[in-house]
PDB file of C-alpha atoms and ligand atoms in Angstrom:
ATOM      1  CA  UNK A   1     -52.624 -16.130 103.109  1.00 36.00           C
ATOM      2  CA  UNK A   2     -52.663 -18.545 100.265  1.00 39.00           C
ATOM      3  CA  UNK A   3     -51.933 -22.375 101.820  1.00 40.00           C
ATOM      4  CA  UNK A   4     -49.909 -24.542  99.336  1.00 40.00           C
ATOM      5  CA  UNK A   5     -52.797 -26.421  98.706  1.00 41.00           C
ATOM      6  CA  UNK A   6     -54.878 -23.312  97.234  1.00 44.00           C
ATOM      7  CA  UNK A   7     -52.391 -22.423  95.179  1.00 47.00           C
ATOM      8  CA  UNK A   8     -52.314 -26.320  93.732  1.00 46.00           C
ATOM      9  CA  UNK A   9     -55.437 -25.981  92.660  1.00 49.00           C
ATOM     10  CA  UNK A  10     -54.574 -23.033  90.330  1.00 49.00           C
ATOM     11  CA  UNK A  11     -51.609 -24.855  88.995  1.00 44.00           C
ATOM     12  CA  UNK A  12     -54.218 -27.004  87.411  1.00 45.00           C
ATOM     13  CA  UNK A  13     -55.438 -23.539  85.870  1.00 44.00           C
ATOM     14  CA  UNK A  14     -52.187 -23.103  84.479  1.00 42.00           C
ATOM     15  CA  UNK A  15     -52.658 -24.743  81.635  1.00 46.00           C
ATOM     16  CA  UNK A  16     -55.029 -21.807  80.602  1.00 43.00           C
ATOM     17  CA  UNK A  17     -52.551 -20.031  81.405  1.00 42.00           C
ATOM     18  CA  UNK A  18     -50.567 -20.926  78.725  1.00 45.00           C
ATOM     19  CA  UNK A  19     -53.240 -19.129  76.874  1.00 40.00           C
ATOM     20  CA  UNK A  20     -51.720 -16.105  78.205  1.00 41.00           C
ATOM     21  CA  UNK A  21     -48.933 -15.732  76.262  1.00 43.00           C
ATOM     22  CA  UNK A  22     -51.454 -14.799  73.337  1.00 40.00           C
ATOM     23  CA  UNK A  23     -52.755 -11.914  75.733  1.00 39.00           C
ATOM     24  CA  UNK A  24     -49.176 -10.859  76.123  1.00 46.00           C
ATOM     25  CA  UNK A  25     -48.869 -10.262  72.094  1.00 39.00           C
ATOM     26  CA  UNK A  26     -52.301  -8.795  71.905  1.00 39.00           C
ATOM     27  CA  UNK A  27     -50.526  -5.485  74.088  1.00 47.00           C
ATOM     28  CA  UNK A  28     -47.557  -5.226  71.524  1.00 41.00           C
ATOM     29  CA  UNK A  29     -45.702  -2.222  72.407  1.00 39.00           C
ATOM     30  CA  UNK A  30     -47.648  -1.145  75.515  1.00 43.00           C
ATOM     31  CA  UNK A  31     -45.924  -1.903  79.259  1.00 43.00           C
ATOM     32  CA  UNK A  32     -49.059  -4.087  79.560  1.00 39.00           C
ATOM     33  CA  UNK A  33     -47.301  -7.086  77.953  1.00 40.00           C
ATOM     34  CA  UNK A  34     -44.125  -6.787  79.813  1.00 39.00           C
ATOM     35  CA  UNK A  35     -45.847  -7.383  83.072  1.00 37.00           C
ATOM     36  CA  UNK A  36     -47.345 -10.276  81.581  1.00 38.00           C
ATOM     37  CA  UNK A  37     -43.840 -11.222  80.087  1.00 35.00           C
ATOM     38  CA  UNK A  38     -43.353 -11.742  83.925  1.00 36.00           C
ATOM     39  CA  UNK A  39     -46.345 -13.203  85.366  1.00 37.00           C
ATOM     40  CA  UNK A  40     -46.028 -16.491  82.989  1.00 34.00           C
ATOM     41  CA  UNK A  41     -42.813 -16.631  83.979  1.00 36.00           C
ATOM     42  CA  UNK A  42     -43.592 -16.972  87.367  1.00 34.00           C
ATOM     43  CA  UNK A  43     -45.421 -19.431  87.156  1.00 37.00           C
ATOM     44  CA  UNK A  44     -43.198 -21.185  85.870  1.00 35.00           C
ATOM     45  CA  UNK A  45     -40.807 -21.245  88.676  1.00 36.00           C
ATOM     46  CA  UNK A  46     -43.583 -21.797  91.501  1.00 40.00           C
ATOM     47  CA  UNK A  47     -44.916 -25.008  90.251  1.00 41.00           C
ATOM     48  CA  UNK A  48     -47.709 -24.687  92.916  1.00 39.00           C
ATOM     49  CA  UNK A  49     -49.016 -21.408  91.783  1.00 42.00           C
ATOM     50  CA  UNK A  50     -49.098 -21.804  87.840  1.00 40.00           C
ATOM     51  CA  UNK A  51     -52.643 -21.560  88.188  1.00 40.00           C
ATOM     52  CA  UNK A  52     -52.674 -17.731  88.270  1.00 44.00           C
ATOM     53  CA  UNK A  53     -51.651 -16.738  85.047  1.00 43.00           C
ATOM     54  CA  UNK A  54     -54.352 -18.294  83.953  1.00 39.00           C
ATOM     55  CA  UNK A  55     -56.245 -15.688  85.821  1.00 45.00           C
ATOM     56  CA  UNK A  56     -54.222 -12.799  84.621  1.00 42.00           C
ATOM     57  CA  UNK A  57     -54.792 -14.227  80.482  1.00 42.00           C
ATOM     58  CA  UNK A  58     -58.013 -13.218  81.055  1.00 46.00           C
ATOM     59  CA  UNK A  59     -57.668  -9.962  82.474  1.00 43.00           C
ATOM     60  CA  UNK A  60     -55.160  -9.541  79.710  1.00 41.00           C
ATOM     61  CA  UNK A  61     -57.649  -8.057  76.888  1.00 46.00           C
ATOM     62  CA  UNK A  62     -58.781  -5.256  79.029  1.00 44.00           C
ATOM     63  CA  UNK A  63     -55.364  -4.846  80.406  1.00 40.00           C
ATOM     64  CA  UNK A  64     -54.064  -2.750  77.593  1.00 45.00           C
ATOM     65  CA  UNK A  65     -55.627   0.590  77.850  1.00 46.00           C
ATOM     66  CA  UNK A  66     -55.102   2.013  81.555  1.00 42.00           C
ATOM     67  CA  UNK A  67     -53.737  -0.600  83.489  1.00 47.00           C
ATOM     68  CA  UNK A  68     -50.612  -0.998  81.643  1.00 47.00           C
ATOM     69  CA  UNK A  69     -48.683   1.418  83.763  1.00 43.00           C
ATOM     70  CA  UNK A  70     -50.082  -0.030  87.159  1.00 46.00           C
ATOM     71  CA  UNK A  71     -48.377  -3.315  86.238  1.00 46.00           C
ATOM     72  CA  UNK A  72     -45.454  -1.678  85.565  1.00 43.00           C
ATOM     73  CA  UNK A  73     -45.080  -0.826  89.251  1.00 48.00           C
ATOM     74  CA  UNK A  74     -45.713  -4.536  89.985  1.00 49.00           C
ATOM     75  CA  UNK A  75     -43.089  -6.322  87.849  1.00 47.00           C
ATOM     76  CA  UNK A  76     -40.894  -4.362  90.135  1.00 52.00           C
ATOM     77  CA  UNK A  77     -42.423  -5.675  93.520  1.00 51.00           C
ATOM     78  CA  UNK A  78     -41.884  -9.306  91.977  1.00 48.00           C
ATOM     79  CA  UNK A  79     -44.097 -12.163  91.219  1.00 52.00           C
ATOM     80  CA  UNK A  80     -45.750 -13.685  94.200  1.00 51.00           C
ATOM     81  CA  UNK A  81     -47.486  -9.852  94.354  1.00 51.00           C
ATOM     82  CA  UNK A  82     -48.078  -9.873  91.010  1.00 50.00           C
ATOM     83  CA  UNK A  83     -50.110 -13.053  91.445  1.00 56.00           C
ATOM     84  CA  UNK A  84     -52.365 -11.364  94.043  1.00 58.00           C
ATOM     85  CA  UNK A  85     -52.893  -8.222  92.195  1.00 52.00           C
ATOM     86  CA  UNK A  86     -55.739  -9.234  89.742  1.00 66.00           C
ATOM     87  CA  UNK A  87     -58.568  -7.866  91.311  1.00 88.00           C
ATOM     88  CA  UNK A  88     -60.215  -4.253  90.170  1.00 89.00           C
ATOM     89  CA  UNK A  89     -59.819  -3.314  94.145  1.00 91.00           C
ATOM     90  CA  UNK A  90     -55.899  -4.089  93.739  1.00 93.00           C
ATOM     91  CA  UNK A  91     -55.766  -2.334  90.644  1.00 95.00           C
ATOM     92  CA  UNK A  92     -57.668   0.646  92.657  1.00 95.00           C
ATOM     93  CA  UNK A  93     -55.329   0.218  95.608  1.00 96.00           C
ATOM     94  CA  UNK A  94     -52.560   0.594  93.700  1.00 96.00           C
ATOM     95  CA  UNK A  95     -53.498   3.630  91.333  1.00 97.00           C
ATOM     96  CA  UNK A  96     -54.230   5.259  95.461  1.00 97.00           C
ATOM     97  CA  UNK A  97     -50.501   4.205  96.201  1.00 98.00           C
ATOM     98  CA  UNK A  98     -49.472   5.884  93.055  1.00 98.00           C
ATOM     99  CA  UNK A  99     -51.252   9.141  93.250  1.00 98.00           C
ATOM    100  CA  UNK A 100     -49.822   9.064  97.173  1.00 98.00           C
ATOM    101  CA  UNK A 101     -46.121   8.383  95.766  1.00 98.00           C
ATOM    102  CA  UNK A 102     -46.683  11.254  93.301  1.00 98.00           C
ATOM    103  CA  UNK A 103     -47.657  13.322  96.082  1.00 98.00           C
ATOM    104  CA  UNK A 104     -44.515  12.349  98.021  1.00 98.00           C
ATOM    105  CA  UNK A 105     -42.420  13.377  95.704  1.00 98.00           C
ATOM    106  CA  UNK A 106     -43.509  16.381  94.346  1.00 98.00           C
ATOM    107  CA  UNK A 107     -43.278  16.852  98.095  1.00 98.00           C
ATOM    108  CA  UNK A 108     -39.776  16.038  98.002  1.00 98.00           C
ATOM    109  CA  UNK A 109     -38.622  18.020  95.350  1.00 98.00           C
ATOM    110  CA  UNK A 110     -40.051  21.138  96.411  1.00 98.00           C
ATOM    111  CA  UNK A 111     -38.053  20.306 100.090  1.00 98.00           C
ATOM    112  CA  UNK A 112     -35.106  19.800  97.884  1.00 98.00           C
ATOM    113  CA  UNK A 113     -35.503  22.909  95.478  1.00 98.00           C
ATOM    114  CA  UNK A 114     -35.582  25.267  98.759  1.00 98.00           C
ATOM    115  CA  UNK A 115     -32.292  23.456 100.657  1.00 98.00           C
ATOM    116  CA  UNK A 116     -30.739  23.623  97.167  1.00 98.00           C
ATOM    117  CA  UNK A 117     -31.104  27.614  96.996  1.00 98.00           C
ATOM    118  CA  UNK A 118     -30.147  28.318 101.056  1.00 98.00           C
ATOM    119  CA  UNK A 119     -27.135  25.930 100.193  1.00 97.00           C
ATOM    120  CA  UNK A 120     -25.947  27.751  97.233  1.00 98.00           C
ATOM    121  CA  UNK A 121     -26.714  31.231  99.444  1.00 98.00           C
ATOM    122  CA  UNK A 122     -24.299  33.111  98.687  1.00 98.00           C
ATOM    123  CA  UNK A 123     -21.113  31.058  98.436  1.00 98.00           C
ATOM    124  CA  UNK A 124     -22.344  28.575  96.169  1.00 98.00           C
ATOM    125  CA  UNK A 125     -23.016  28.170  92.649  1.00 98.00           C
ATOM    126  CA  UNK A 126     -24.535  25.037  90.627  1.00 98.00           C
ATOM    127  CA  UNK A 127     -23.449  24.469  86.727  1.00 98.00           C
ATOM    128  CA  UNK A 128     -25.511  21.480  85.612  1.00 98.00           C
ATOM    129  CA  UNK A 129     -24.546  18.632  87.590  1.00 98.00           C
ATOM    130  CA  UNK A 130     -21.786  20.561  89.472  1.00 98.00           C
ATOM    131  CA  UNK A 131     -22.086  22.948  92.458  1.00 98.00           C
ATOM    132  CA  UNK A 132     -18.733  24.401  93.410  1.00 99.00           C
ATOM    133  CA  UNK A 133     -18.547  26.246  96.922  1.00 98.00           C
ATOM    134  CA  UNK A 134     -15.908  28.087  98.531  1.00 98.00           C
ATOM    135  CA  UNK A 135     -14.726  27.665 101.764  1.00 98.00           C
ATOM    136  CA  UNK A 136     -13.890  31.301 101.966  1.00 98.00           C
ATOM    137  CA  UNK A 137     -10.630  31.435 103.389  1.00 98.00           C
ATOM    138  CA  UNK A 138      -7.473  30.601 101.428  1.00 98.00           C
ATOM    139  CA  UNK A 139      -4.585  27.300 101.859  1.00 98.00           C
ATOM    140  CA  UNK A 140      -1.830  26.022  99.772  1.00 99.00           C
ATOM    141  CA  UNK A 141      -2.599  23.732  96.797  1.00 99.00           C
ATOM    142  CA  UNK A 142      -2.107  20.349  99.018  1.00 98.00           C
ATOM    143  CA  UNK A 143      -4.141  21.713 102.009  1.00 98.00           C
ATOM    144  CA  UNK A 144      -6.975  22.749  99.602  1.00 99.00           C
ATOM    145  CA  UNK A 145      -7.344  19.286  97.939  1.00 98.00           C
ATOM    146  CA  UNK A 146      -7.085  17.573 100.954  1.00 98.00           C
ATOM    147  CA  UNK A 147      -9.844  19.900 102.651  1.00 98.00           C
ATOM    148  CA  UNK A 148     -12.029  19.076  99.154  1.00 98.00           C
ATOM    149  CA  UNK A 149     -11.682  15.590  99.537  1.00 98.00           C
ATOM    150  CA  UNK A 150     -12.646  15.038 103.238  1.00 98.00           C
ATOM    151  CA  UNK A 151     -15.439  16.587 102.243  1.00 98.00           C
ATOM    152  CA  UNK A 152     -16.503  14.386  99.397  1.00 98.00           C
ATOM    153  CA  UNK A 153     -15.696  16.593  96.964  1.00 98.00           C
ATOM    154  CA  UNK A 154     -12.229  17.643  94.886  1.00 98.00           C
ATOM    155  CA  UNK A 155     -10.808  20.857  93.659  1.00 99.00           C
ATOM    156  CA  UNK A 156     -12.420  22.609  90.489  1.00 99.00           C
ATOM    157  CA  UNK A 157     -12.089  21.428  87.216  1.00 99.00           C
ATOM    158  CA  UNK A 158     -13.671  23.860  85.081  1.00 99.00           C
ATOM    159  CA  UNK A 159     -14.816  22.030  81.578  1.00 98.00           C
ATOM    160  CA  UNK A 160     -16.612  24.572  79.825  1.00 99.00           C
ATOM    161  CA  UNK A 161     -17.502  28.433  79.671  1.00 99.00           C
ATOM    162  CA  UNK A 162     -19.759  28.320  82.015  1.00 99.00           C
ATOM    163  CA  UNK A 163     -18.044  26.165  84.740  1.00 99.00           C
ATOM    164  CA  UNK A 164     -15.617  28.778  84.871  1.00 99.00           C
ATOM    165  CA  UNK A 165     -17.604  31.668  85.084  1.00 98.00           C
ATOM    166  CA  UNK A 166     -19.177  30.057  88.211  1.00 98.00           C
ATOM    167  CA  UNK A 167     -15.794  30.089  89.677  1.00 98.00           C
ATOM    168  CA  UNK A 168     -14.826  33.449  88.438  1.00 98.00           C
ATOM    169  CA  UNK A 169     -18.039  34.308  90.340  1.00 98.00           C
ATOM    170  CA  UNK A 170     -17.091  32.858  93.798  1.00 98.00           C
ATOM    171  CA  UNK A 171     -13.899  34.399  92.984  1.00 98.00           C
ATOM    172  CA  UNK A 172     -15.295  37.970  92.803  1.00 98.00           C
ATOM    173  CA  UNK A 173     -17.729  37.513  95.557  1.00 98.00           C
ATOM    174  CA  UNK A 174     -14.918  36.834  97.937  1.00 98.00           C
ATOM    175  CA  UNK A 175     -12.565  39.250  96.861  1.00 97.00           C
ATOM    176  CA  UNK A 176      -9.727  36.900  97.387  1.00 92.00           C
ATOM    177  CA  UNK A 177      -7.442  37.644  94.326  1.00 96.00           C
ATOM    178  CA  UNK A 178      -7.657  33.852  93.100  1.00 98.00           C
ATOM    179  CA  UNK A 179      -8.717  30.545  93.998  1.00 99.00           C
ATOM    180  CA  UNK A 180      -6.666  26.750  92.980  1.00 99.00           C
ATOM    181  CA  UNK A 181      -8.069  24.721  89.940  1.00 99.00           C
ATOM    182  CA  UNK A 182      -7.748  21.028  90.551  1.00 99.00           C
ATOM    183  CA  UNK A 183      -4.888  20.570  87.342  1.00 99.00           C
ATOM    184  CA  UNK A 184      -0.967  20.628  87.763  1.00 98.00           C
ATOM    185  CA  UNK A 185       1.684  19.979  85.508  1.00 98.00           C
ATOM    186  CA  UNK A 186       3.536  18.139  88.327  1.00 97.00           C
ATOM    187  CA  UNK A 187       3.917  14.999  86.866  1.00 96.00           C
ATOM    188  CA  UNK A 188       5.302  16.027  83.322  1.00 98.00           C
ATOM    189  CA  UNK A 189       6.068  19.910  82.628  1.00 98.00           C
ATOM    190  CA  UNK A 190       3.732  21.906  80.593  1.00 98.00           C
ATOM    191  CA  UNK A 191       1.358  19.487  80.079  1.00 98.00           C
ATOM    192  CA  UNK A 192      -1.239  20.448  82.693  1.00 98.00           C
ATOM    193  CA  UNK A 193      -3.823  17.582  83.672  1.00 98.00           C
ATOM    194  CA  UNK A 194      -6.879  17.203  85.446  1.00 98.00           C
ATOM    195  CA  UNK A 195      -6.445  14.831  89.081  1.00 98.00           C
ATOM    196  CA  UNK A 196      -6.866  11.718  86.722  1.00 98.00           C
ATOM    197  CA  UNK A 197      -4.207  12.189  85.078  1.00 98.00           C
ATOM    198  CA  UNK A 198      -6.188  13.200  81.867  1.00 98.00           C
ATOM    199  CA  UNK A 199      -5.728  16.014  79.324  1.00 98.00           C
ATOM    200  CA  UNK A 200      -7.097  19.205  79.308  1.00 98.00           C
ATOM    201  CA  UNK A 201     -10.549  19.618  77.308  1.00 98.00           C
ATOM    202  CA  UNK A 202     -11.086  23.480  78.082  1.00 99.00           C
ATOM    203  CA  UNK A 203      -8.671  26.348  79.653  1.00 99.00           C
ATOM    204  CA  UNK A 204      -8.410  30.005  79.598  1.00 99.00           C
ATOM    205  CA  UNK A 205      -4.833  30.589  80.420  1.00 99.00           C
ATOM    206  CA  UNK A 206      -4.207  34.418  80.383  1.00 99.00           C
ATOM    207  CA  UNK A 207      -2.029  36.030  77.630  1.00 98.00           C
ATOM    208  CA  UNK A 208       1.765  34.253  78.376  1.00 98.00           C
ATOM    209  CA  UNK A 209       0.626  31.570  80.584  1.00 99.00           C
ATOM    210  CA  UNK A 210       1.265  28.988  81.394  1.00 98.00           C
ATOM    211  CA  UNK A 211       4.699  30.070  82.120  1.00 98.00           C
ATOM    212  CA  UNK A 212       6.289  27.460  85.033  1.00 98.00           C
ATOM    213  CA  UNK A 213       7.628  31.474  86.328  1.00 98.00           C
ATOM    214  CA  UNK A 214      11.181  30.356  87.657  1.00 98.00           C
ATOM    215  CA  UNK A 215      11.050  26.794  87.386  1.00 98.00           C
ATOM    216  CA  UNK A 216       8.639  26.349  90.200  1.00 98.00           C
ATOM    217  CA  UNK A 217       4.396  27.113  89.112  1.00 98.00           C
ATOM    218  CA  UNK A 218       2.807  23.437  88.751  1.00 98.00           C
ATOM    219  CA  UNK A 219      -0.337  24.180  89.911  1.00 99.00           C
ATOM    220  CA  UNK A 220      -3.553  26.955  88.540  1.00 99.00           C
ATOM    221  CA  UNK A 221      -4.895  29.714  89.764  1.00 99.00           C
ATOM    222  CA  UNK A 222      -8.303  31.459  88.020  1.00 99.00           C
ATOM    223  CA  UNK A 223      -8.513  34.944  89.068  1.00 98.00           C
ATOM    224  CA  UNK A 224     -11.159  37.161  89.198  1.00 98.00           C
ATOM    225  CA  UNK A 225     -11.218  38.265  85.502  1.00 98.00           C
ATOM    226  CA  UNK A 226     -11.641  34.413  85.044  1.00 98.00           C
ATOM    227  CA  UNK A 227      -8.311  33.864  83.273  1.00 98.00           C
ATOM    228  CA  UNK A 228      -5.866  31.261  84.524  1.00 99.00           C
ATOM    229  CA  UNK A 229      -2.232  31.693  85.398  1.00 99.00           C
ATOM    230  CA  UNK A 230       0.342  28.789  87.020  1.00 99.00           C
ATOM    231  CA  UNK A 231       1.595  29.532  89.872  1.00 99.00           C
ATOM    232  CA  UNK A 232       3.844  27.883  92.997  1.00 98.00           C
ATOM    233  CA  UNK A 233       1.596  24.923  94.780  1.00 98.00           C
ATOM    234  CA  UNK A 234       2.502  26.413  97.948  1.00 98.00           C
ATOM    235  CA  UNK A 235       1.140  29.409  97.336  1.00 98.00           C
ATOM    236  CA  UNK A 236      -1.687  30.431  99.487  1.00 98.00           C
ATOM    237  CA  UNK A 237      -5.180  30.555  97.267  1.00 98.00           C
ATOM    238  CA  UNK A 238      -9.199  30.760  97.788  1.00 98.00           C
ATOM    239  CA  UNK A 239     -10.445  27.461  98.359  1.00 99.00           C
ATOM    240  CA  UNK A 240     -13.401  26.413  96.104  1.00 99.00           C
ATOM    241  CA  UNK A 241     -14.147  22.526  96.449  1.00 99.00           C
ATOM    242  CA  UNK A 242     -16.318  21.079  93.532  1.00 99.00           C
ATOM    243  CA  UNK A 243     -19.279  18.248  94.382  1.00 98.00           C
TER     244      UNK A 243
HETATM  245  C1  GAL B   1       2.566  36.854  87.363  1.00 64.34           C
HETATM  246  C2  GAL B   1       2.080  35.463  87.533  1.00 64.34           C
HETATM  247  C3  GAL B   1       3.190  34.485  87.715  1.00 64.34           C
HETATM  248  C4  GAL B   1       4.161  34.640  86.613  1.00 64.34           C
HETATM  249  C5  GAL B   1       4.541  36.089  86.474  1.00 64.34           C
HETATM  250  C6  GAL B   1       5.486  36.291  85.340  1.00 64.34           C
HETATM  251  O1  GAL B   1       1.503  37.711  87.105  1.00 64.34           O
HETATM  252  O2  GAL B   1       1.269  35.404  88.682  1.00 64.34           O
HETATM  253  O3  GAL B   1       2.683  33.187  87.746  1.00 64.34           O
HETATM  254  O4  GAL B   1       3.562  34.182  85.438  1.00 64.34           O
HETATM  255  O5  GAL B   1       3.403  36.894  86.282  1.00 64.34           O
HETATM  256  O6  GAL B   1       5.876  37.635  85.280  1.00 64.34           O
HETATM  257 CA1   CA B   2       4.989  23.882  85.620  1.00 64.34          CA
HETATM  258 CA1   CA B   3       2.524  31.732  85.755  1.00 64.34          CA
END
């Protein structure tokens, strides 16, 4: 749109808009001035275009009160739009985009509230930022983590109360006995650790475990009373992978 030439002409104007700058500290504190912050800098870097701040110094008073939040979403879009965006029918244009992006979202989320509840239906469970599932059938230790992992996810590591109880859940609702945790004590015996290699920050062993029964229990089981007992990695458990 704007030739080279054009914008020449408002580098002139950029000397005003040096005068911006004192705009920018009139809107201390609201997102007004950090849009500013970036449309002198801009300037700055297009020598042929300085002329626009000049332009947005004296928007800049008015700029304060409702528009801060519009410029906001321009400092993202980057400078050459910022440049552009000076006139009230931008300014309306944009608060349109905005109130269409809200809609899109809240759109979104609904969309993403009702997959989220047939996903978790009924195998599923979500703890905060964790959703465990179960795959319903049961492997040994090694063909449970790798099934987990080619899925994107891992075996469980329960870290709190209420991690576990989601798994005690799945554990009931497939009446399976017991499903694998993620931890082992293969590398150094006793000392049980989550796939990281780190330390244990919650358990709920039952009463006597863990008790490495014959030499040979590295890996965790949580059965369906929620405690946890060690038991041989090739033993055959529920499979619960953990996103
Ligand atoms: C079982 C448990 C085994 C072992 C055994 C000891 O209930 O599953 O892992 O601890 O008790 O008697
Ligand atoms: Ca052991
Ligand atoms: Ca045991």
């Amino acid at each position: 749109m704007c030739s080279p030439v054009e914008n020449g002409l408002p580098g002139r104007e950029g000397q005003d808009g040096r005068d911006g700058p004192r705009g920018e500290k009139g809107d201390p504190g609201s997102p007004g001035a950090t849009g500013r912050m970036e449309m002198l800098d801009v300037p700055k870097e297009d020598n042929s275009s300085a002329g626009d701040p000049g332009l947005d110094g004296n928007l800049g008073p008015p700029g304060p009160p409702g528009p801060a939040g519009v410029r906001g979403l321009a400092g993202r879009d980057g400078p050459s739009r910022i440049q552009r965006d000076v006139g009230p029918q931008d300014i309306s244009a944009l608060w349109r985009q905005l109130e269409a992006l809200q809609g899109q979202v809240r759109r979104l989320q609904e969309a993403f509230l009702q997959y989220k509840k047939v996903e978790l239906y009924p195998n599923g469970r979500d703890v905060g930022q964790k959703v465990f599932k179960t795959a319903g059938f049961v492997k040994s230790f090694y063909q449970a983590e790798q099934m987990c992992s080619q899925s994107g996810g891992q075996l469980p590591s329960p870290r709190s109360t209420a991690e576990n109880h989601a798994l005690q859940q799945l554990v009931e609702l497939e009446n399976s006995g017991a499903a694998f945790l993620s931890m082992t004590d293969f590398w150094t015996e006793g000392r049980f650790t989550y796939p990281d290699g780190a330390s244990l920050v919650y358990s709920n062993w039952a009463p006597g475990e863990p008790n490495d029964d014959s030499g040979r229990e590295d890996c965790v089981e949580i059965i369906s009373n929620g405690k946890w007992n060690d038991v041989p990695c090739g033993a055959k458990r529920l499979v619960i992978c953990e996103f």
